[in-house]
Coordinates of C-alpha atoms in Angstrom, one line a residue:
M1 CA -28.8 -11.9 103.9
E2 CA -26.5 -13.5 101.4
A3 CA -25.3 -10.1 100.2
I4 CA -23.9 -9.4 103.7
R5 CA -20.6 -11.2 104.1
P6 CA -17.1 -10.5 105.4
V7 CA -14.9 -8.5 103.0
P8 CA -12.0 -10.7 102.1
R9 CA -8.6 -9.5 103.5
T10 CA -7.2 -9.6 99.9
L11 CA -9.8 -7.1 98.8
L12 CA -8.8 -4.7 101.6
R13 CA -5.1 -5.1 100.7
D14 CA -5.9 -4.4 97.1
R15 CA -8.0 -1.3 98.0
A16 CA -5.2 0.0 100.1
Y17 CA -2.6 -0.6 97.3
A18 CA -4.7 1.0 94.6
A19 CA -5.5 4.1 96.7
I20 CA -1.9 4.7 97.8
R21 CA -0.5 3.9 94.3
D22 CA -2.9 6.4 92.7
A23 CA -2.1 9.1 95.3
I24 CA 1.6 8.7 94.5
V25 CA 1.1 8.7 90.8
A26 CA -1.1 11.8 91.0
G27 CA 1.5 13.6 93.2
E28 CA -0.8 13.9 96.2
I29 CA 2.0 12.1 98.1
E30 CA 5.1 13.7 96.7
P31 CA 8.5 12.2 96.0
G32 CA 10.5 11.9 99.1
A33 CA 7.5 12.1 101.4
V34 CA 7.6 9.8 104.4
V35 CA 4.5 7.6 104.7
R36 CA 3.3 5.9 107.9
D37 CA 1.0 2.9 107.9
A38 CA -1.0 4.2 110.9
D39 CA -1.7 7.6 109.2
L40 CA -2.7 6.1 105.9
A41 CA -4.8 3.4 107.6
E42 CA -6.8 6.1 109.4
R43 CA -7.3 8.1 106.3
L44 CA -8.4 5.0 104.3
G45 CA -10.6 3.7 107.1
L46 CA -8.7 0.4 107.3
S47 CA -6.6 -1.4 109.8
R48 CA -2.8 -1.2 109.5
A49 CA -2.3 -4.8 108.2
P50 CA -3.6 -4.2 104.6
V51 CA -1.7 -0.9 104.4
R52 CA 1.5 -2.7 105.4
D53 CA 0.8 -5.3 102.7
A54 CA 0.3 -2.4 100.2
F55 CA 3.6 -0.8 101.3
S56 CA 5.4 -4.1 100.6
R57 CA 4.0 -4.3 97.1
L58 CA 4.7 -0.7 96.4
V59 CA 8.3 -1.1 97.5
D60 CA 8.6 -4.1 95.2
E61 CA 7.3 -2.0 92.3
G62 CA 9.6 0.9 92.9
L63 CA 7.1 3.6 94.1
L64 CA 8.2 3.3 97.8
E65 CA 11.5 2.7 99.4
S66 CA 12.0 1.4 102.9
K67 CA 14.7 1.2 105.5
P68 CA 13.8 -1.2 108.3
Q69 CA 13.1 0.4 111.7
S70 CA 13.6 3.8 110.1
Y71 CA 11.3 5.0 107.3
T72 CA 9.2 4.3 104.3
R73 CA 9.0 7.0 101.8
V74 CA 8.0 7.8 98.2
T75 CA 10.9 7.2 95.8
P76 CA 12.3 10.2 93.9
L77 CA 11.5 10.6 90.2
V78 CA 14.6 9.2 88.5
A79 CA 14.8 9.6 84.7
A80 CA 16.8 6.4 84.2
D81 CA 14.3 4.3 86.1
V82 CA 11.4 5.7 84.0
R83 CA 13.4 5.1 80.8
D84 CA 14.0 1.5 81.9
A85 CA 10.4 1.0 82.8
A86 CA 9.2 2.5 79.5
A87 CA 11.5 0.3 77.5
V88 CA 10.2 -2.8 79.2
V89 CA 6.6 -1.8 79.0
G90 CA 6.9 -0.7 75.4
A91 CA 8.5 -4.0 74.4
L92 CA 5.6 -5.9 76.0
H93 CA 3.0 -3.7 74.4
E94 CA 4.6 -4.5 71.0
L95 CA 4.5 -8.2 71.8
A96 CA 0.9 -7.9 72.9
T97 CA -0.1 -6.0 69.8
R98 CA 1.5 -8.5 67.5
T99 CA -0.5 -11.3 69.1
A100 CA -3.7 -9.4 69.6
V101 CA -4.3 -7.8 66.2
P102 CA -5.5 -11.1 64.5
R103 CA -7.8 -11.8 67.4
L104 CA -9.6 -8.4 67.6
D105 CA -13.3 -8.3 66.8
A106 CA -15.6 -5.4 66.1
A107 CA -16.4 -4.8 69.8
D108 CA -12.7 -4.5 70.6
L109 CA -12.2 -1.9 67.8
T110 CA -15.3 0.0 69.0
T111 CA -13.9 0.1 72.6
M112 CA -10.6 1.4 71.3
R113 CA -12.2 4.1 69.2
A114 CA -14.4 5.2 72.2
A115 CA -11.4 5.3 74.4
N116 CA -9.5 7.5 71.9
E117 CA -12.4 9.9 71.7
R118 CA -12.3 10.3 75.5
F119 CA -8.6 10.7 75.3
A120 CA -8.8 13.5 72.7
A121 CA -11.6 15.2 74.7
A122 CA -9.6 15.0 77.9
V123 CA -6.4 16.4 76.2
A124 CA -8.4 19.3 74.8
A125 CA -9.9 20.0 78.2
G126 CA -6.5 19.7 80.0
D127 CA -7.7 16.8 82.1
V128 CA -4.6 14.8 82.5
D129 CA -6.1 12.1 84.7
A130 CA -8.9 11.4 82.3
A131 CA -6.5 11.4 79.4
L132 CA -4.2 8.8 81.1
R133 CA -7.2 6.6 82.0
A134 CA -8.5 6.6 78.5
D135 CA -5.0 5.9 77.2
D136 CA -4.8 2.9 79.5
E137 CA -8.2 1.7 78.4
L138 CA -7.2 1.8 74.8
H139 CA -4.0 -0.1 75.1
D140 CA -5.5 -2.6 77.6
V141 CA -7.8 -3.9 74.8
L142 CA -4.7 -5.2 73.0
V143 CA -3.1 -6.5 76.2
R144 CA -6.3 -8.4 77.1
A145 CA -6.8 -9.7 73.6
S146 CA -3.2 -11.1 73.5
G147 CA -4.0 -13.4 76.3
N148 CA -0.5 -13.0 77.7
R149 CA -0.9 -12.9 81.4
A150 CA 2.8 -12.5 82.1
A151 CA 2.9 -9.4 79.8
A152 CA -0.2 -8.0 81.4
A153 CA 1.2 -8.4 84.9
T154 CA 4.5 -6.8 84.0
V155 CA 2.8 -3.9 82.2
A156 CA 0.5 -3.3 85.3
R157 CA 3.6 -3.4 87.6
Y158 CA 5.7 -0.8 85.8
T159 CA 3.2 1.5 84.1
P160 CA 2.6 3.6 87.3
L161 CA 6.3 4.5 87.3
I162 CA 5.8 6.0 83.9
R163 CA 2.5 7.6 84.6
R164 CA 3.9 9.5 87.6
L165 CA 6.4 11.3 85.3
E166 CA 3.8 11.8 82.5
R167 CA 1.3 13.4 84.9
R168 CA 3.9 15.7 86.3
R169 CA 5.2 16.8 82.9
F170 CA 1.7 17.4 81.6
G171 CA 0.8 19.2 84.8
E172 CA 3.8 21.5 84.2
G173 CA 2.4 22.5 80.8
G174 CA 4.0 19.8 78.7
S175 CA 2.2 18.4 75.7
C176 CA 0.2 15.2 75.7
R177 CA 0.6 12.6 73.1
S178 CA -1.5 13.2 70.0
A179 CA -4.7 11.2 69.5
G180 CA -3.5 10.9 65.9
L181 CA -1.1 8.1 66.9
H182 CA -3.9 6.2 68.5
E183 CA -6.0 6.7 65.3
R184 CA -3.1 5.2 63.2
L185 CA -2.9 2.3 65.6
I186 CA -6.7 1.6 65.4
E187 CA -6.6 1.9 61.6
A188 CA -3.8 -0.7 61.4
C189 CA -5.7 -3.0 63.8
A190 CA -8.9 -2.7 61.8
A191 CA -7.0 -3.5 58.6
G192 CA -5.4 -6.5 60.3
D193 CA -2.0 -4.9 59.6
V194 CA 0.1 -6.5 62.3
D195 CA 3.4 -5.0 61.4
G196 CA 1.9 -1.5 61.0
A197 CA 0.2 -1.8 64.4
V198 CA 3.5 -2.8 66.0
R199 CA 5.3 0.1 64.4
V200 CA 2.8 2.6 65.7
T201 CA 3.0 1.0 69.2
A202 CA 6.7 1.3 69.1
E203 CA 6.5 4.9 68.2
I204 CA 4.1 5.6 71.0
W205 CA 6.3 4.0 73.7
R206 CA 9.5 5.5 72.2
G207 CA 8.0 8.9 72.9
L208 CA 7.6 7.9 76.5
E209 CA 11.2 6.9 76.8
E210 CA 12.1 10.4 75.3
L211 CA 9.8 12.0 77.9
A212 CA 12.2 10.8 80.6
D213 CA 15.0 12.8 78.9

């Protein structure tokens, strides 16, 4: 029975964190909504301890705010916070792209092209969640290839703040970024054009800063 073993506490904490984060980003738990560890623990089928751990992490990342002995609630959507996050995340994506392009192989480029195909199909179908997942998959190739763990951790920390606004704007009928920008990025990567890839990356993330306006 080697496959039957206790589930590590860290795994439960991570499951709680991912589920609550995704619900906030998707708008299932709206800005300003009060969240209670007991309620969410019951809904997730977990004890309160991993949910409390997830709350602490989400407070640190800016998706929740807490007043001791009073409340924990979802932070409001603040344009300045999103702009700040987009500026940081964009700069780190540029750094990752500059390092990653010379390291990319054929499999990496294939993964990026497949992700962009899914992105374009999702945009055409109006599937915002699938579009954002595909977008993440495409850019994650460059972040992973860069080997910069500090950049990867910071990108993972602040991207949900940006995605929350993106999803709401697109859900209200806003336009999603063109797959053409991704195509230009992939072409530059395939050509080994580091400066060109960085320029396109900057253009992509500059558009996200403008989205906050």
